[in-house]
Amino acid sequence: MDLTQLRMFCCVAETGSLAKAAEQLHRVPSNLTTRLRQLEQELGTDLFIREKQRLRLSAMGHNFLGYAERILALSDEAMSLTHAGEPAGQFALGSMESTAATRLPVLLAAYHQQHPKVALSLVTGTSGDILDSVRAGRLAAALVDGPIDHDDLNACIAFRERLVVISPANRPLAAHGAGAALTVFVFGPTCSYRRKFYAWLKQAGWAVGASLEIHSYHAMLACVASGAGIAILPESVLAQLPGHEGVTVNALPDEVADTATWLTWRREAFSPNVRALKEIIIEHNHGVIPVLKHPTAGE
């Protein structure tokens, strides 16, 4: 088993097609077929279920994929360390949607300008999912809601944020009677803001009548503006969303509203790429890197 076989395996798993994977890897399909068969023989199990037009992962293939991705990520990190300690090579970064929308555009632009040898890729998701990917080695670092409470991770505060609750226009939360069952729009179960939201609603005496999962802040704002329910989000994100004037902004107690986004990485993997991002964040927070007035709020 070698790194080339693992890259072939991961590419076929991602595309579901030998032909597409061969095209991406600049190889002929027969070469991939042979190498993957050799890998399966070495492992003593089938990694794919072979159908007429496509391949799909077997149960063992799904399990093996996580290990293969981690091995490749660690290999890329090891290679970057050999470049005289200078940032280089692959850098897989994870981020919450809110941070990707408001904080990252100017930072990633500065990163690219200062470290052009780094091939940076960005994955967005909830804090829980992103943290799992860092711990598994699929991501080199991530920007997530904190604090970080894992022995295998190191972390530092990157940004301060303030959370607010939005409700339909001219319908503040105070208009709902005590004990009212509210419809809430939230991200998935691994979202830390969601957990904070539920805890605060319970403490404040409101019940969650229905939870509707949304996959972008744009959609969340639209749903609240339509009068269908309420949501929680960072104030910095709300300020950039078109149509934010069409909702009511409800302040939260400081102990709930004040939160922080943390930069985190595996304890044994503080690579030059991660160090460079940490330095750029510090420069940004000290005003060395100017903040864009209207960064693109991509989802």
Coordinates of N, CA, C and O in Angstrom, one line a residue, residues 140-249:
A140 N -6.4 20.4 8.4 CA -5.2 20.8 9.2 C -5.5 21.8 10.3 O -4.8 21.8 11.3
A141 N -6.5 22.6 10.1 CA -6.9 23.6 11.1 C -8.3 24.0 10.8 O -8.9 23.7 9.8
A142 N -8.9 24.7 11.8 CA -10.3 25.2 11.6 C -10.6 26.4 12.4 O -9.9 26.6 13.5
L143 N -11.6 27.1 12.0 CA -12.1 28.3 12.8 C -13.5 27.9 13.2 O -14.5 27.7 12.4
V144 N -13.7 27.7 14.6 CA -14.9 27.2 15.1 C -15.3 28.0 16.4 O -14.5 28.7 16.9
D145 N -16.5 27.8 16.8 CA -17.0 28.4 18.0 C -16.3 27.6 19.2 O -16.1 26.4 19.2
G146 N -16.0 28.4 20.2 CA -15.3 27.8 21.4 C -16.1 27.9 22.7 O -17.2 28.3 22.7
P147 N -15.4 27.6 23.8 CA -14.0 27.2 23.9 C -13.8 25.7 23.4 O -14.7 25.0 23.2
I148 N -12.5 25.4 23.1 CA -12.2 24.1 22.7 C -11.8 23.2 23.8 O -10.8 23.5 24.6
D149 N -12.4 22.1 24.0 CA -12.2 21.2 25.2 C -11.8 19.8 24.7 O -12.6 18.8 25.0
H150 N -10.7 19.7 24.0 CA -10.2 18.4 23.6 C -8.7 18.3 23.8 O -8.0 19.2 23.4
D151 N -8.3 17.2 24.5 CA -6.9 17.1 24.9 C -6.0 17.0 23.7 O -4.8 17.3 23.8
D152 N -6.5 16.5 22.5 CA -5.6 16.4 21.4 C -5.6 17.6 20.5 O -4.9 17.6 19.4
L153 N -6.2 18.7 20.9 CA -6.2 19.9 20.1 C -5.6 21.1 20.9 O -5.7 21.2 22.1
N154 N -5.0 22.0 20.1 CA -4.6 23.3 20.7 C -5.4 24.3 20.0 O -5.9 24.1 18.9
A155 N -5.6 25.5 20.6 CA -6.5 26.5 20.1 C -6.1 27.9 20.6 O -5.5 28.0 21.7
C156 N -6.5 28.9 19.9 CA -6.4 30.3 20.4 C -7.6 31.1 19.8 O -8.1 30.7 18.8
I157 N -7.9 32.1 20.6 CA -9.1 33.0 20.1 C -8.6 33.8 18.9 O -7.6 34.4 18.9
A158 N -9.5 33.7 17.8 CA -9.2 34.4 16.6 C -10.0 35.7 16.5 O -9.5 36.8 16.1
F159 N -11.3 35.6 16.8 CA -12.2 36.7 16.7 C -13.2 36.7 17.8 O -13.6 35.7 18.3
R160 N -13.7 37.9 18.2 CA -14.8 38.0 19.1 C -16.1 38.3 18.3 O -16.0 39.0 17.3
E161 N -17.1 37.7 18.7 CA -18.4 37.8 18.0 C -19.5 38.2 19.0 O -19.3 37.9 20.2
R162 N -20.6 38.7 18.5 CA -21.8 38.9 19.4 C -23.0 38.4 18.7 O -23.3 38.7 17.6
L163 N -23.7 37.5 19.4 CA -24.9 36.9 18.9 C -26.1 37.7 19.1 O -26.3 38.3 20.2
V164 N -27.1 37.6 18.2 CA -28.4 38.3 18.4 C -29.5 37.3 17.9 O -29.2 36.4 17.1
V165 N -30.7 37.6 18.3 CA -31.8 36.8 17.9 C -32.6 37.7 16.9 O -32.9 38.8 17.3
I166 N -33.0 37.1 15.8 CA -33.9 37.9 14.9 C -35.3 37.3 14.9 O -35.5 36.1 15.0
S167 N -36.3 38.2 14.8 CA -37.7 37.8 14.8 C -38.3 38.6 13.7 O -37.7 39.6 13.1
P168 N -39.5 38.3 13.2 CA -40.2 39.0 12.2 C -40.3 40.5 12.5 O -40.3 41.0 13.6
A169 N -40.4 41.3 11.4 CA -40.5 42.8 11.6 C -41.6 43.2 12.5 O -42.7 42.6 12.4
N170 N -41.4 44.1 13.4 CA -42.4 44.6 14.3 C -43.0 43.5 15.2 O -44.1 43.6 15.7
R171 N -42.2 42.5 15.4 CA -42.6 41.4 16.3 C -41.5 41.0 17.2 O -40.9 39.9 17.0
P172 N -41.1 41.8 18.2 CA -40.0 41.4 19.0 C -40.3 40.2 19.9 O -41.5 39.9 20.1
L173 N -39.3 39.6 20.4 CA -39.5 38.4 21.2 C -40.4 38.7 22.4 O -41.2 37.9 22.9
A174 N -40.3 39.9 22.9 CA -41.0 40.3 24.1 C -42.5 40.2 23.9 O -43.3 40.1 24.8
A175 N -42.9 40.3 22.6 CA -44.4 40.2 22.3 C -44.9 38.8 22.5 O -46.2 38.6 22.6
H176 N -44.0 37.8 22.6 CA -44.5 36.4 22.8 C -44.7 36.2 24.3 O -43.8 36.6 25.1
G177 N -45.8 35.7 24.7 CA -46.1 35.5 26.1 C -45.2 34.4 26.7 O -44.6 33.6 26.0
A178 N -45.0 34.4 28.0 CA -44.2 33.5 28.7 C -44.7 32.1 28.5 O -45.9 31.8 28.5
G179 N -43.8 31.2 28.2 CA -44.1 29.8 27.9 C -44.6 29.5 26.5 O -44.9 28.4 26.2
A180 N -44.6 30.5 25.6 CA -45.0 30.4 24.3 C -44.1 29.4 23.5 O -42.9 29.4 23.8
A181 N -44.7 28.6 22.6 CA -43.9 27.6 21.8 C -43.5 28.3 20.5 O -44.3 28.8 19.8
L182 N -42.2 28.5 20.3 CA -41.7 29.2 19.2 C -41.1 28.3 18.1 O -40.5 27.3 18.4
T183 N -41.3 28.7 16.9 CA -40.6 28.1 15.7 C -39.3 28.7 15.5 O -39.1 29.9 15.5
V184 N -38.2 27.8 15.5 CA -36.9 28.3 15.4 C -36.2 27.8 14.1 O -36.5 26.6 13.7
F185 N -35.4 28.6 13.5 CA -34.6 28.2 12.3 C -33.2 28.0 12.8 O -32.6 29.0 13.3
V186 N -32.6 26.9 12.5 CA -31.3 26.6 13.0 C -30.5 25.8 12.0 O -31.0 25.2 11.0
F187 N -29.1 25.7 12.2 CA -28.3 24.8 11.5 C -28.4 23.4 12.1 O -29.3 23.2 13.0
G188 N -27.7 22.4 11.7 CA -27.8 21.0 12.1 C -27.4 20.8 13.6 O -27.0 21.8 14.3
P189 N -27.6 19.6 14.1 CA -27.5 19.3 15.5 C -26.1 19.6 16.1 O -25.9 19.8 17.3
T190 N -25.1 19.6 15.2 CA -23.7 19.8 15.7 C -23.3 21.3 15.7 O -22.2 21.6 16.0
C191 N -24.3 22.2 15.5 CA -24.0 23.6 15.5 C -24.0 24.1 17.0 O -25.0 23.9 17.7
S192 N -22.9 24.8 17.4 CA -22.8 25.2 18.8 C -23.8 26.4 19.0 O -24.3 26.5 20.2
Y193 N -24.0 27.2 18.0 CA -24.9 28.3 18.2 C -26.3 27.8 18.5 O -27.1 28.4 19.3
R194 N -26.7 26.7 17.8 CA -28.0 26.1 18.1 C -28.1 25.7 19.5 O -29.2 25.9 20.2
R195 N -27.1 25.0 20.1 CA -27.2 24.5 21.4 C -27.3 25.7 22.4 O -28.1 25.7 23.4
K196 N -26.6 26.8 22.2 CA -26.7 28.0 23.0 C -28.1 28.6 22.9 O -28.6 29.0 23.9
F197 N -28.6 28.6 21.7 CA -30.0 29.2 21.5 C -31.0 28.4 22.3 O -31.8 29.0 23.0
Y198 N -31.0 27.1 22.2 CA -32.0 26.3 22.9 C -31.8 26.5 24.4 O -32.8 26.6 25.1
A199 N -30.6 26.5 24.9 CA -30.4 26.6 26.4 C -30.9 28.0 26.9 O -31.6 28.1 27.9
W200 N -30.7 29.0 26.1 CA -31.2 30.3 26.5 C -32.7 30.4 26.4 O -33.3 31.0 27.3
L201 N -33.3 29.9 25.4 CA -34.8 29.9 25.3 C -35.4 29.2 26.5 O -36.4 29.7 27.1
K202 N -34.8 28.1 26.9 CA -35.4 27.4 28.0 C -35.2 28.2 29.3 O -36.2 28.3 30.1
Q203 N -34.1 28.8 29.5 CA -33.8 29.6 30.6 C -34.7 30.8 30.7 O -35.2 31.2 31.8
A204 N -35.0 31.4 29.5 CA -35.9 32.6 29.5 C -37.4 32.2 29.5 O -38.2 33.1 29.6
G205 N -37.7 30.9 29.5 CA -39.1 30.6 29.7 C -39.9 30.3 28.5 O -41.1 30.1 28.5
W206 N -39.2 30.2 27.3 CA -39.9 29.9 26.1 C -39.6 28.4 25.7 O -38.6 27.9 26.0
A207 N -40.6 27.9 25.0 CA -40.4 26.5 24.5 C -40.1 26.5 23.0 O -40.6 27.4 22.3
V208 N -39.5 25.5 22.5 CA -39.2 25.3 21.1 C -40.4 24.5 20.5 O -40.5 23.3 20.8
G209 N -41.2 25.1 19.8 CA -42.3 24.4 19.2 C -41.9 23.5 18.0 O -42.4 22.4 17.9
A210 N -41.1 24.1 17.1 CA -40.6 23.3 16.0 C -39.2 23.8 15.6 O -39.0 25.0 15.7
S211 N -38.4 22.9 15.2 CA -37.0 23.3 14.8 C -36.9 22.9 13.3 O -37.1 21.8 12.9
L212 N -36.6 23.9 12.5 CA -36.5 23.8 11.1 C -35.0 24.0 10.7 O -34.5 25.1 10.9
E213 N -34.4 23.0 10.1 CA -33.0 23.1 9.8 C -32.8 23.8 8.5 O -33.4 23.5 7.5
I214 N -31.9 24.8 8.5 CA -31.6 25.7 7.3 C -30.1 25.5 7.0 O -29.3 25.3 7.9
H215 N -29.7 25.7 5.8 CA -28.3 25.4 5.4 C -27.6 26.7 5.0 O -26.4 26.6 4.5
S216 N -28.2 27.8 5.1 CA -27.5 29.1 4.8 C -28.1 30.2 5.6 O -29.3 30.2 5.9
Y217 N -27.3 31.2 5.9 CA -27.8 32.4 6.7 C -28.8 33.2 5.8 O -29.7 33.8 6.3
H218 N -28.6 33.2 4.5 CA -29.5 33.9 3.6 C -30.9 33.3 3.7 O -31.9 34.1 3.8
A219 N -31.0 32.0 3.6 CA -32.3 31.4 3.7 C -32.9 31.5 5.1 O -34.1 31.7 5.3
M220 N -32.0 31.5 6.1 CA -32.5 31.7 7.5 C -33.2 33.1 7.7 O -34.3 33.2 8.2
L221 N -32.5 34.1 7.1 CA -33.0 35.5 7.2 C -34.4 35.6 6.5 O -35.3 36.2 6.9
A222 N -34.4 35.0 5.3 CA -35.6 35.0 4.5 C -36.8 34.4 5.2 O -37.9 34.9 5.2
C223 N -36.5 33.2 5.9 CA -37.6 32.6 6.6 C -38.1 33.4 7.8 O -39.3 33.5 8.0
V224 N -37.2 34.0 8.5 CA -37.7 34.9 9.6 C -38.4 36.1 9.1 O -39.5 36.5 9.6
A225 N -37.9 36.7 8.0 CA -38.6 37.9 7.4 C -40.0 37.6 7.0 O -40.9 38.4 7.0
S226 N -40.2 36.3 6.6 CA -41.5 35.9 6.1 C -42.5 35.8 7.2 O -43.7 35.6 7.0
G227 N -42.0 35.9 8.5 CA -42.9 35.8 9.6 C -43.1 34.4 10.2 O -43.9 34.1 11.1
A228 N -42.2 33.4 9.7 CA -42.4 32.0 10.1 C -41.8 31.6 11.4 O -42.1 30.6 12.0
G229 N -40.8 32.4 11.9 CA -40.2 32.0 13.2 C -39.0 33.0 13.5 O -38.9 34.1 13.1
I230 N -38.1 32.4 14.4 CA -37.0 33.2 14.9 C -35.7 32.5 14.6 O -35.7 31.3 14.3
A231 N -34.5 33.1 14.8 CA -33.2 32.5 14.6 C -32.2 33.2 15.3 O -32.4 34.4 15.7
I232 N -31.0 32.6 15.5 CA -29.9 33.2 16.2 C -28.7 33.2 15.2 O -28.5 32.3 14.4
L233 N -27.9 34.3 15.2 CA -26.8 34.4 14.3 C -25.9 35.5 14.8 O -26.3 36.4 15.6
P234 N -24.6 35.6 14.3 CA -23.7 36.6 14.7 C -24.2 38.0 14.1 O -24.6 38.0 13.0
E235 N -24.0 39.0 14.9 CA -24.4 40.4 14.5 C -23.6 40.8 13.2 O -24.1 41.4 12.3
S236 N -22.3 40.3 13.1 CA -21.5 40.7 12.0 C -22.1 40.1 10.7 O -21.9 40.7 9.6
V237 N -22.6 38.9 10.8 CA -23.2 38.2 9.6 C -24.5 39.0 9.2 O -24.7 39.3 8.0
L238 N -25.4 39.2 10.2 CA -26.6 39.9 9.9 C -26.4 41.2 9.2 O -27.1 41.6 8.2
A239 N -25.4 42.0 9.6 CA -25.2 43.3 9.0 C -24.8 43.2 7.5 O -25.0 44.2 6.8
Q240 N -24.4 42.1 7.0 CA -24.0 41.9 5.6 C -25.0 41.3 4.8 O -24.9 41.3 3.5
L241 N -26.1 40.8 5.4 CA -27.1 40.1 4.6 C -28.1 41.1 4.0 O -28.6 41.9 4.7
P242 N -28.3 40.9 2.7 CA -29.3 41.8 2.0 C -30.7 41.6 2.6 O -31.1 40.4 2.9
G243 N -31.4 42.6 3.0 CA -32.7 42.5 3.6 C -32.8 42.4 5.1 O -33.8 42.1 5.7
H244 N -31.6 42.7 5.7 CA -31.6 42.6 7.2 C -32.4 43.6 7.8 O -32.8 43.5 9.0
E245 N -32.8 44.7 7.1 CA -33.7 45.7 7.7 C -35.1 45.2 7.9 O -35.9 45.8 8.6
G246 N -35.4 44.0 7.3 CA -36.8 43.5 7.3 C -37.1 42.6 8.5 O -38.1 41.9 8.5
V247 N -36.2 42.6 9.5 CA -36.4 41.8 10.7 C -36.2 42.6 11.9 O -35.5 43.7 11.9
T248 N -36.6 42.1 13.1 CA -36.4 42.8 14.4 C -35.2 42.1 15.0 O -35.1 40.9 15.1
V249 N -34.3 42.9 15.5 CA -33.0 42.4 16.2 C -33.3 42.5 17.7 O -33.6 43.5 18.2

